[in-house]
Tab-separated table of C-alpha atoms and ligand atoms in Angstrom:
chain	number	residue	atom	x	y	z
A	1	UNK	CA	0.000	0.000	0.000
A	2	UNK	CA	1.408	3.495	-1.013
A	3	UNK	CA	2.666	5.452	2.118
A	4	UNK	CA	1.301	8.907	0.582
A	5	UNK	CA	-2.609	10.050	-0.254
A	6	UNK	CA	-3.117	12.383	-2.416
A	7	UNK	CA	-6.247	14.933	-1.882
A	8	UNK	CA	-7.424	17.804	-4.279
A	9	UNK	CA	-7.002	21.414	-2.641
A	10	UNK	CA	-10.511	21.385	-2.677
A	11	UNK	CA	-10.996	18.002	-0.552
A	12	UNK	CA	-8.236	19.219	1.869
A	13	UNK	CA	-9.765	22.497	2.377
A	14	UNK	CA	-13.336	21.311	3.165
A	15	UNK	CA	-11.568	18.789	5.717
A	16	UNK	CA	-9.498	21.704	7.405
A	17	UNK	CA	-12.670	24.216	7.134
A	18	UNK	CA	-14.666	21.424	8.724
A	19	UNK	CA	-12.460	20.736	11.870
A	20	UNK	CA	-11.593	24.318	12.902
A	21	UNK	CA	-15.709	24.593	12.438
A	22	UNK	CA	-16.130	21.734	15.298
A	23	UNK	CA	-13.331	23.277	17.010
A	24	UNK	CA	-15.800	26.196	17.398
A	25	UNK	CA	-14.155	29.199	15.462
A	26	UNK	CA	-16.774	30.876	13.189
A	27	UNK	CA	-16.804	31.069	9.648
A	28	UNK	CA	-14.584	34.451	9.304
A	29	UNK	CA	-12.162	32.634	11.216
A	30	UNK	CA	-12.567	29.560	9.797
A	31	UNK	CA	-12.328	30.732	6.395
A	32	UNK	CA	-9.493	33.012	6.612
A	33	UNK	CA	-7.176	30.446	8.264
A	34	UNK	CA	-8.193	26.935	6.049
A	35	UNK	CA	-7.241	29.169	3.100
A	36	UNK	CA	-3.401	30.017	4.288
A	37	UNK	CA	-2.854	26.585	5.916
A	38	UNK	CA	-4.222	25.090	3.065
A	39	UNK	CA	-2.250	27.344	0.387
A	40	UNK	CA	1.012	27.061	2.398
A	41	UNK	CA	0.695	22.890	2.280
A	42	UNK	CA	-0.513	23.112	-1.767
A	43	UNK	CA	2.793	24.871	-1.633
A	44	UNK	CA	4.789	22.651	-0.057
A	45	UNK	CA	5.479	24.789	3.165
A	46	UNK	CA	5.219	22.193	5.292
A	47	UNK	CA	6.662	24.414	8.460
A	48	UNK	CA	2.892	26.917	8.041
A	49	UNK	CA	1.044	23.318	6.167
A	50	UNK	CA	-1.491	21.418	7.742
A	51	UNK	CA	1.178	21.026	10.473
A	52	UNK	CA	-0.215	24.067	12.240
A	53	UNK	CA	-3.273	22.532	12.711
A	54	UNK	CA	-2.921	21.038	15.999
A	55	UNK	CA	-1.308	24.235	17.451
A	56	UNK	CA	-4.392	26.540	16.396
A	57	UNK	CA	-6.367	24.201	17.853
A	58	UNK	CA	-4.675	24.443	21.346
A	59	UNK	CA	-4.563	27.859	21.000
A	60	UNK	CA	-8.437	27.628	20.751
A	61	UNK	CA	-8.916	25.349	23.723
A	62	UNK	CA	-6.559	27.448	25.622
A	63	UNK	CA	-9.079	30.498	25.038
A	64	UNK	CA	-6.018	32.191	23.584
A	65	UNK	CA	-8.050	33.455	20.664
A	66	UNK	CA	-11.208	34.796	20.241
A	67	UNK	CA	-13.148	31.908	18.172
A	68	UNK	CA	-16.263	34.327	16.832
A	69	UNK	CA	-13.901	37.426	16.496
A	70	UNK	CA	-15.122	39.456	13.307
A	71	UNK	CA	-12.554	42.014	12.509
A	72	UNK	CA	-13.538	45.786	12.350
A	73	UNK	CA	-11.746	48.227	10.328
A	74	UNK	CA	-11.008	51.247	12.075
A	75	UNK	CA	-11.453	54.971	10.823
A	76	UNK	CA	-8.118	56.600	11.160
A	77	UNK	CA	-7.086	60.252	10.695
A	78	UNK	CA	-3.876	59.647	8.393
A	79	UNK	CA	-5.054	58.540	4.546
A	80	UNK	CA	-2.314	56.665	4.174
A	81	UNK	CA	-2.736	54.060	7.066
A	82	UNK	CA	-5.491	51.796	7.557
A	83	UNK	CA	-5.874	49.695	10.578
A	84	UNK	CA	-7.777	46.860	11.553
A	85	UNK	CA	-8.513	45.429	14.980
A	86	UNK	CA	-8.679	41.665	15.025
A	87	UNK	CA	-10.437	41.877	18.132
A	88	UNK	CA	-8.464	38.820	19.564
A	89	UNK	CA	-8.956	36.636	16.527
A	90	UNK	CA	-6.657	35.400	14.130
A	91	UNK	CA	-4.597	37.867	11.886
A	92	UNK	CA	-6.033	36.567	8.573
A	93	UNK	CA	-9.303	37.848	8.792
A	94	UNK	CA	-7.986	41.175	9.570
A	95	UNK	CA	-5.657	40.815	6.574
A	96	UNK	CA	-8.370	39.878	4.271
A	97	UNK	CA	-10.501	43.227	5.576
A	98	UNK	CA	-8.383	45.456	5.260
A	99	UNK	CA	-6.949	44.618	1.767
A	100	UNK	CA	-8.839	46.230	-0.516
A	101	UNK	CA	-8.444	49.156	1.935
A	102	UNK	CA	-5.201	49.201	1.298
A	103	UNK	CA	-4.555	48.663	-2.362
A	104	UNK	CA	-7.109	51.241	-3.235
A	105	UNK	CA	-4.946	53.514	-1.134
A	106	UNK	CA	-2.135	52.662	-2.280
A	107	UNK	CA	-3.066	53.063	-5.930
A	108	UNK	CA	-4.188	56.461	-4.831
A	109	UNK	CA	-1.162	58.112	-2.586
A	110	UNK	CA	1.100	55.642	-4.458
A	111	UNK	CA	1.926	54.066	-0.803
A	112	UNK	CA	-0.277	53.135	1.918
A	113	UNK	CA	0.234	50.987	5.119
A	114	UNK	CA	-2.012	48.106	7.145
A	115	UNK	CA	-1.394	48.020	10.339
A	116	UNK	CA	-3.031	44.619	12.312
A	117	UNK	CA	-3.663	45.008	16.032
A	118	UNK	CA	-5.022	42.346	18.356
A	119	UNK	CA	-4.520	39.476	16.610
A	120	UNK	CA	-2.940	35.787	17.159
A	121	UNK	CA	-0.328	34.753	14.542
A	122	UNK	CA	0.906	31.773	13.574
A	123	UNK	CA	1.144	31.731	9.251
A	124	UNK	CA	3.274	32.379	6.282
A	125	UNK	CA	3.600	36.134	4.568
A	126	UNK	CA	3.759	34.981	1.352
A	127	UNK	CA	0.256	34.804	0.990
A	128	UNK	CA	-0.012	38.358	1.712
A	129	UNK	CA	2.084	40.151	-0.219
A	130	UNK	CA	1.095	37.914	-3.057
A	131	UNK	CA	-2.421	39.086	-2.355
A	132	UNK	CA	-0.723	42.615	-3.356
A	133	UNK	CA	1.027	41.444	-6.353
A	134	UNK	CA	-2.100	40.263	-7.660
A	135	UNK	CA	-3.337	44.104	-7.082
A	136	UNK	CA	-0.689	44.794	-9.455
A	137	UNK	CA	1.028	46.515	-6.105
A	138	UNK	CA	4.767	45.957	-4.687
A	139	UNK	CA	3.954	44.342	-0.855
A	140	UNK	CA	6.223	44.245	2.323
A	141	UNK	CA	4.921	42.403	5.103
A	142	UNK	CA	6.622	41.567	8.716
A	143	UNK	CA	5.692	41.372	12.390
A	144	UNK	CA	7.237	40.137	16.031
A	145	UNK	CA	6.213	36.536	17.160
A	146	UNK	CA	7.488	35.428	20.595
A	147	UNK	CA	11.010	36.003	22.710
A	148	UNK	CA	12.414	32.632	20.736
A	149	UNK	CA	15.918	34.403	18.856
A	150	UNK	CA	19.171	35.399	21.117
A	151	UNK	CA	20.209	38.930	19.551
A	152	UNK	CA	23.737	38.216	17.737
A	153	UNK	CA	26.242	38.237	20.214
A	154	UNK	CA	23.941	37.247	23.191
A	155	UNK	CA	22.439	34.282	24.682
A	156	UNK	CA	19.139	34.476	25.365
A	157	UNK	CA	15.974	34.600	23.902
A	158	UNK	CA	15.003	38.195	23.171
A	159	UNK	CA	13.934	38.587	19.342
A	160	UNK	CA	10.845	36.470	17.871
A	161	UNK	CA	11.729	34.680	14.362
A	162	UNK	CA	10.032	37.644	12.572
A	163	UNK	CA	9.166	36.877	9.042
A	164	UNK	CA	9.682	39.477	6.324
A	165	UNK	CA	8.249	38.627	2.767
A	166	UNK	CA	8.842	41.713	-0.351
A	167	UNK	CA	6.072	40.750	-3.765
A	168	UNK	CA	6.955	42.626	-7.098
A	169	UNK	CA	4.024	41.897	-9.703
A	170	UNK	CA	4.692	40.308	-12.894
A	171	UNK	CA	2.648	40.811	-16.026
A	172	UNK	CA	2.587	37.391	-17.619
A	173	UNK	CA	4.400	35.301	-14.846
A	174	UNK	CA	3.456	34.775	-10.851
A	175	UNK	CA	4.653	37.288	-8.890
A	176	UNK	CA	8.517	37.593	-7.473
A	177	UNK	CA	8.037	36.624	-3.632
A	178	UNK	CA	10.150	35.976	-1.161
A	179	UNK	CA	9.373	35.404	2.347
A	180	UNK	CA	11.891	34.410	5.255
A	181	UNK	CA	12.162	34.066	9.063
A	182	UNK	CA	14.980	35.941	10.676
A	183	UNK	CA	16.019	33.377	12.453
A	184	UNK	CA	18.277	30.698	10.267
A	185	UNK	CA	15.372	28.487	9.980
A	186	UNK	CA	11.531	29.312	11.131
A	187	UNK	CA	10.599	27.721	14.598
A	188	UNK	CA	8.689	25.345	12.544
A	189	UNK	CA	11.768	23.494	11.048
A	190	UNK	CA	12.810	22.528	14.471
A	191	UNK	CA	9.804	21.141	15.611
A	192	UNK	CA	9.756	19.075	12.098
A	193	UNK	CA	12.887	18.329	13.076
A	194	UNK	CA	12.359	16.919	16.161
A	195	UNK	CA	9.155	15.046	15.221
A	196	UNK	CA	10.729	13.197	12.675
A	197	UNK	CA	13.683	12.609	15.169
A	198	UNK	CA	16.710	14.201	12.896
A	199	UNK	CA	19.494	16.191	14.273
A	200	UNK	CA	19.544	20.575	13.016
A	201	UNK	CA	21.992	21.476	10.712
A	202	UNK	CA	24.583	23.259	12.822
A	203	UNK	CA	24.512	27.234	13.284
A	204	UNK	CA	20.554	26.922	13.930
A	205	UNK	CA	20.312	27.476	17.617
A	206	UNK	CA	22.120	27.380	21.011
A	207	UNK	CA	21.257	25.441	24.410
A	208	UNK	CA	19.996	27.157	27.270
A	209	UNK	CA	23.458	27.236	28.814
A	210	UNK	CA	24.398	29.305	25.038
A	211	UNK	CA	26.301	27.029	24.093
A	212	UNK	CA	25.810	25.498	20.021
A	213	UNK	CA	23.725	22.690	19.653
A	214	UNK	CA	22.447	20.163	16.604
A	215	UNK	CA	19.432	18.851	19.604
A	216	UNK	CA	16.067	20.248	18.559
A	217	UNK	CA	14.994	19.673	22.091
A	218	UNK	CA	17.885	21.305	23.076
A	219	UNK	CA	17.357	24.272	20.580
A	220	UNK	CA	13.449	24.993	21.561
A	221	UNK	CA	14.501	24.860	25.404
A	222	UNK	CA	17.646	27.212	24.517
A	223	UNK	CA	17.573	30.169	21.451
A	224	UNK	CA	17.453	29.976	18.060
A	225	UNK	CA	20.079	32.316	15.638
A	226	UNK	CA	19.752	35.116	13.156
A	227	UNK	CA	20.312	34.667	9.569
A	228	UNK	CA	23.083	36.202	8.574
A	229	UNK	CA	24.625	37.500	12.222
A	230	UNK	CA	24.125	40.757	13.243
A	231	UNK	CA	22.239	41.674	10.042
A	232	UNK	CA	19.658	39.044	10.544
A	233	UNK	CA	19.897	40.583	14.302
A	234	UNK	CA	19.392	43.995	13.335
A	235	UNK	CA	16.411	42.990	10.877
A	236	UNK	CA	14.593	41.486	13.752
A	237	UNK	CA	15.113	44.092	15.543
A	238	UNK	CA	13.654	46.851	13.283
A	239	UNK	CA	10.367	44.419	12.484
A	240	UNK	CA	9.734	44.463	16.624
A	241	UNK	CA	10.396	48.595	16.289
A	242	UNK	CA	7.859	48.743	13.261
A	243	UNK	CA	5.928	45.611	13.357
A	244	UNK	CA	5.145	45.741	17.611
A	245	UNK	CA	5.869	49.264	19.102
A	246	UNK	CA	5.166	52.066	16.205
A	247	UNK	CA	2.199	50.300	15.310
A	248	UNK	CA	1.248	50.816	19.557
A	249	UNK	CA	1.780	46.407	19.529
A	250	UNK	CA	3.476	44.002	21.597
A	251	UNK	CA	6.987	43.215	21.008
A	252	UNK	CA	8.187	39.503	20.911
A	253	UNK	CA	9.779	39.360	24.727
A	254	UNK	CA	5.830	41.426	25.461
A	255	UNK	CA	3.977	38.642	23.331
A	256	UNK	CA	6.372	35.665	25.490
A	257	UNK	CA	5.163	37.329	28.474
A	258	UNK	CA	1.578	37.678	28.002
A	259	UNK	CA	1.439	34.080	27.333
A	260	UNK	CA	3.931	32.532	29.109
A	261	UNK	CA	4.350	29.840	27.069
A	262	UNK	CA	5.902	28.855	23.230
A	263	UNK	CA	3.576	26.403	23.001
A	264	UNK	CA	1.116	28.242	21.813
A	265	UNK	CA	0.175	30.823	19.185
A	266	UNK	CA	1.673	34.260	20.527
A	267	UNK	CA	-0.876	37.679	20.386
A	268	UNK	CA	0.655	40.942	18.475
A	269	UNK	CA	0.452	43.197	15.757
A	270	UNK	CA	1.631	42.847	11.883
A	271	UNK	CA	2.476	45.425	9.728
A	272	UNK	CA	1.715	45.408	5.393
A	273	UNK	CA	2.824	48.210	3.161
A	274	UNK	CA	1.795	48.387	-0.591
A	275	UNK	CA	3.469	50.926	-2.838
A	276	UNK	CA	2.629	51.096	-6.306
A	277	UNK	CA	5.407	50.843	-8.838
A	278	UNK	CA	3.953	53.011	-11.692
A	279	UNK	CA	3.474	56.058	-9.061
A	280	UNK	CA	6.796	55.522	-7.649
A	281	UNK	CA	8.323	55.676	-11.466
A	282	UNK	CA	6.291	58.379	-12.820
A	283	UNK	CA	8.373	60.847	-15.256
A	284	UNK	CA	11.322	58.903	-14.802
A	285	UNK	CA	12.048	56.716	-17.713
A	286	UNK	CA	11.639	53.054	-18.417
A	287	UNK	CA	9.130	51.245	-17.118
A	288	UNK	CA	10.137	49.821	-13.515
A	289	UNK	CA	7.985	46.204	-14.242
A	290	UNK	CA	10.206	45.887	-17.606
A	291	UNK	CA	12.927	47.040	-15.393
A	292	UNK	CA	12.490	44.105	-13.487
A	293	UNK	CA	11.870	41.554	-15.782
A	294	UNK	CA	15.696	42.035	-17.591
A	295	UNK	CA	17.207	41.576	-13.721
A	296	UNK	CA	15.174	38.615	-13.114
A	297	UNK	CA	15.803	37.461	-16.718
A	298	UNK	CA	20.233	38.011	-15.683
A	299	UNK	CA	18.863	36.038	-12.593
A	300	UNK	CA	17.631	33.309	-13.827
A	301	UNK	CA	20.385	33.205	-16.905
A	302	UNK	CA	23.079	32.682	-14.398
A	303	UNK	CA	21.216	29.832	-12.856
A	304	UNK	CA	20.102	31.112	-10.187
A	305	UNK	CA	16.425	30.404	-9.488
A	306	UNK	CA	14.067	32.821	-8.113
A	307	UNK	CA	12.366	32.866	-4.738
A	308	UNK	CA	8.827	31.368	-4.494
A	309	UNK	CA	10.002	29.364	-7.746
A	310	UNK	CA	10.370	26.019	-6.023
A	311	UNK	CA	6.739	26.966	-4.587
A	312	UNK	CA	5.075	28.105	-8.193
A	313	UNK	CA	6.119	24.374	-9.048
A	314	UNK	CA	4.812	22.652	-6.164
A	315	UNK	CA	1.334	24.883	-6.310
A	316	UNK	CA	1.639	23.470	-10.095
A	317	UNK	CA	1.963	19.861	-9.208
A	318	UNK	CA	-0.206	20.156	-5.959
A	319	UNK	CA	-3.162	21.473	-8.402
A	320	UNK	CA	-2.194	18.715	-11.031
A	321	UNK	CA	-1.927	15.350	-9.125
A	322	UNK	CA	-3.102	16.474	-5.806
A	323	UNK	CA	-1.716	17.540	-2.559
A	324	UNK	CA	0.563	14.693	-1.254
A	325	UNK	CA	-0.114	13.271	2.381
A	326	UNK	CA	1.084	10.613	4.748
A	327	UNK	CA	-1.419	8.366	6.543
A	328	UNK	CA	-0.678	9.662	9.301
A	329	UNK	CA	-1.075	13.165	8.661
A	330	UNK	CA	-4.657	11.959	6.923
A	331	UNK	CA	-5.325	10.052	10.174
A	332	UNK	CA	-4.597	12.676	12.186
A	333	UNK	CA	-6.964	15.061	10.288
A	334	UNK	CA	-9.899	12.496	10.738
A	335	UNK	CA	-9.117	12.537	14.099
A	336	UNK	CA	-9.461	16.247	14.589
A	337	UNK	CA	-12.534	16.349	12.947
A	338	UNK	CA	-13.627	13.264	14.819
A	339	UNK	CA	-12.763	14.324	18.178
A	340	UNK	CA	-12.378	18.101	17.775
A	341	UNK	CA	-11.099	20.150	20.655
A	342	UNK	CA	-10.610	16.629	22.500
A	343	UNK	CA	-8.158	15.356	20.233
A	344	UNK	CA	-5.520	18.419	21.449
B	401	NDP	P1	12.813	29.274	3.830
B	401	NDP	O1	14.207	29.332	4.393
B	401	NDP	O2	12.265	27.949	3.472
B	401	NDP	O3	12.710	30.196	2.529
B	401	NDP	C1	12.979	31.570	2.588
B	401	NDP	C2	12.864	32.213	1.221
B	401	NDP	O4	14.035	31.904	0.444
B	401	NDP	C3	11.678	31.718	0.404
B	401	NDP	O5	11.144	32.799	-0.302
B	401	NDP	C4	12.333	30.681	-0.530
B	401	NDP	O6	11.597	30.453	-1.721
B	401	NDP	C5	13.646	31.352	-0.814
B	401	NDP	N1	14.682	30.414	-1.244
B	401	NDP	C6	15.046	29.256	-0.652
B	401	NDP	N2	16.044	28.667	-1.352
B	401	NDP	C7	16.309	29.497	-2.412
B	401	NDP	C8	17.229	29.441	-3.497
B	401	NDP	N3	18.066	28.439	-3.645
B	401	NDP	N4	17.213	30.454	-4.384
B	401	NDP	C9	16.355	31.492	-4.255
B	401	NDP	N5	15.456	31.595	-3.244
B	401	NDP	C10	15.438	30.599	-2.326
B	401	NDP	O7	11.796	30.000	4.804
B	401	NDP	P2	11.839	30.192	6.375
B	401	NDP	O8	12.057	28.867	7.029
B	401	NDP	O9	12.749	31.302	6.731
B	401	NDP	O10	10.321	30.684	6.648
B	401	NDP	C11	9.245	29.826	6.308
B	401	NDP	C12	7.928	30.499	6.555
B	401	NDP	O11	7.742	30.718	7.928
B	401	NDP	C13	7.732	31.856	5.890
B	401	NDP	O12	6.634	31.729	5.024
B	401	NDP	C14	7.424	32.820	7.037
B	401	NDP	O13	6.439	33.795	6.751
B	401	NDP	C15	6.932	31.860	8.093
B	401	NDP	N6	7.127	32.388	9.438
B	401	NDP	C16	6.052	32.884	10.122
B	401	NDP	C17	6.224	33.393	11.384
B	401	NDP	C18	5.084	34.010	12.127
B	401	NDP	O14	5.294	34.485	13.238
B	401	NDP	N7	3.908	34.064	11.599
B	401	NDP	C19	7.518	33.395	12.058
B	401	NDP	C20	8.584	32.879	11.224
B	401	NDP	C21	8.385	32.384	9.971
B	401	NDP	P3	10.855	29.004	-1.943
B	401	NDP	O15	9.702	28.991	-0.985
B	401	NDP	O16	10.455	29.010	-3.378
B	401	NDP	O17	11.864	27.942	-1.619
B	402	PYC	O1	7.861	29.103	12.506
B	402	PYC	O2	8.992	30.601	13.626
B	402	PYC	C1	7.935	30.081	13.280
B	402	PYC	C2	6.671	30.665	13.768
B	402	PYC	C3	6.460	31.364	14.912
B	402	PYC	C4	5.114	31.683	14.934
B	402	PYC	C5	4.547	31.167	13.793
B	402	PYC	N1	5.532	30.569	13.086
């Protein structure tokens, strides 16, 4: 008997829709977060997949999220911010409201900014900023998570892994995307890692004596490390300055100690810009999307492969053949829908 199932995106989503539905989360919430889980395992992103699952759901019986939470967008004084109040529910909802918000704001000042407040946070930024792309807009997106990163030259958790993801639109092509932790690897990767029983790659993470270690349980009881050294440090740093205190959110050590625990999914802010490319480029010459196309052309002619590439191709095959499971992961998800809340 093959080891591997394979389910259509649409099978997998009404499964995932279904058991966050028993799990008690209404259909905003419900919606929003089946569609990024769902997208991120079509994409083979196994570390925001179906994986996540069994986190939001202890996260729900915790009461660490608001399960009938039903975003509100929020007037604000300055034209070119919009901001959305998650009210305690998950930030995808809020992303989804305030969207078209924010494109048709940023198509009119030529930049505009979401800021998310009040929400719990536990997915990929890809799918946001390619949400922009698709707007025909340029898209960053970052935010804090929880006290989980030593700063470069320390030795103690301080800095959450803090994903950043940049979108460029692309005429005839999916957008260019990329979106990365600032830690080495997201936290996720170590917790596949030690599920699966395999030792890190070394330069991931230190002990909780600071000291390096390969020892997933080692490396979530100790601190993980910046990509890239200090840079990766200083990165992190600015996404808890924009991402948690300009936007008047919690910063990653605030989110740790609100909770108390990394166990489950932390409560802070997230931060989307859009800028529009044409508005940016107007009366200067060439056109900045051709622009782009002859670097990612030189890209791609030296061998190189772009960002989000590797995902374009999964999405491809995942929409072609299927999305590929294990039993267990397919046993698992008929046990969450079976036994709901009681199965976490
Ligand atoms: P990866 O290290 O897997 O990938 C980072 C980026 O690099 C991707 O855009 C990837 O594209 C690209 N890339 C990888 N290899 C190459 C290559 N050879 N050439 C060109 N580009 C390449 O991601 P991370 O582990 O850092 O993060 C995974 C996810 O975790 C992200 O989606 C992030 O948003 C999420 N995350 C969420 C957090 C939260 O608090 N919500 C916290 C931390 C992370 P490709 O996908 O095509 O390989
Ligand atoms: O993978 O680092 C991670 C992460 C933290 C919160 C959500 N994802």
């Amino acid at each position: 008997m093959s080891e591997t199932v394979a389910l259509t995106v649409a099978n997998l989503h009404e499964r995932v829709e279904a058991i966050f539905r028993k799990a008690g989360l209404n259909s905003v919430q419900a919606g929003a977060i089946t569609r990024v889980i769902v997208a991120a395992e079509r994409d083979n992103c196994k570390s925001h997949g179906i994986y996540r699952i069994e986190g939001a759901l202890r996260t729900i019986k915790a009461a660490k999220v608001a399960p009938d939470a039903v975003p509100e967008l929020l007037a604000q004084d300055a034209a070119a911010i919009v901001r959305v109040d998650a009210k305690g529910g998950f930030a995808n909802p809020a992303f989804e409201l305030g969207l078209p918000a924010l494109a048709e704001r940023a198509r009119s000042s030529g930049i505009a900014a979401l800021a998310i407040n009040n929400a719990v946070h536990f997915s990929a930024l890809w799918v946001e900023v390619e949400a922009l792309a698709g707007e025909g807009l340029a898209g960053l997106a970052m935010c804090p998570s929880y006290a989980t990163v030593a700063p470069t030259g320390g030795n103690s958790p301080l800095l959450g892994t803090n994903p950043f993801a940049f979108g460029w639109p692309r005429r005839e092509q999916p957008p260019y995307v990329f979106d990365s932790a600032t830690s080495v690897p997201a936290r996720g990767e170590i917790e596949l890692h030690r599920r699966a029983g395999k030792q890190l790659p070394e330069g991931w993470a230190i002990d909780s004596d600071g000291r390096p270690t390969t020892d997933p349980v080692a490396a979530l009881a100790g601190a993980m490390l910046s990509f890239g050294g200090d840079k990766g440090s200083a990165i992190g740093t600015m996404i808890e300055l924009l991402a948690g205190a300009m936007i008047g959110d919690l910063t990653s050590p605030e989110a740790l100690d609100l909770l108390g625990t990394t166990t489950l999914f932390p409560r802070h802010g997230e931060l989307v810009i859009a800028l529009s490319p044409g508005a940016f480029a107007a009366g200067r010459p060439g056109s900045p999307f051709s622009r782009a196309e002859t670097l990612f052309e030189a890209t791609v002619g030296q061998g190189a492969r772009l960002p989000s590439q590797r995902r374009f191709s999964a999405r491809a095959k995942s929409e072609r053949d299927g999305i590929s499971l294990s039993r267990q992961e397919v046993a698992q998800l008929d046990r969450f829908l079976e036994q709901g809340l009681g199965a976490v």
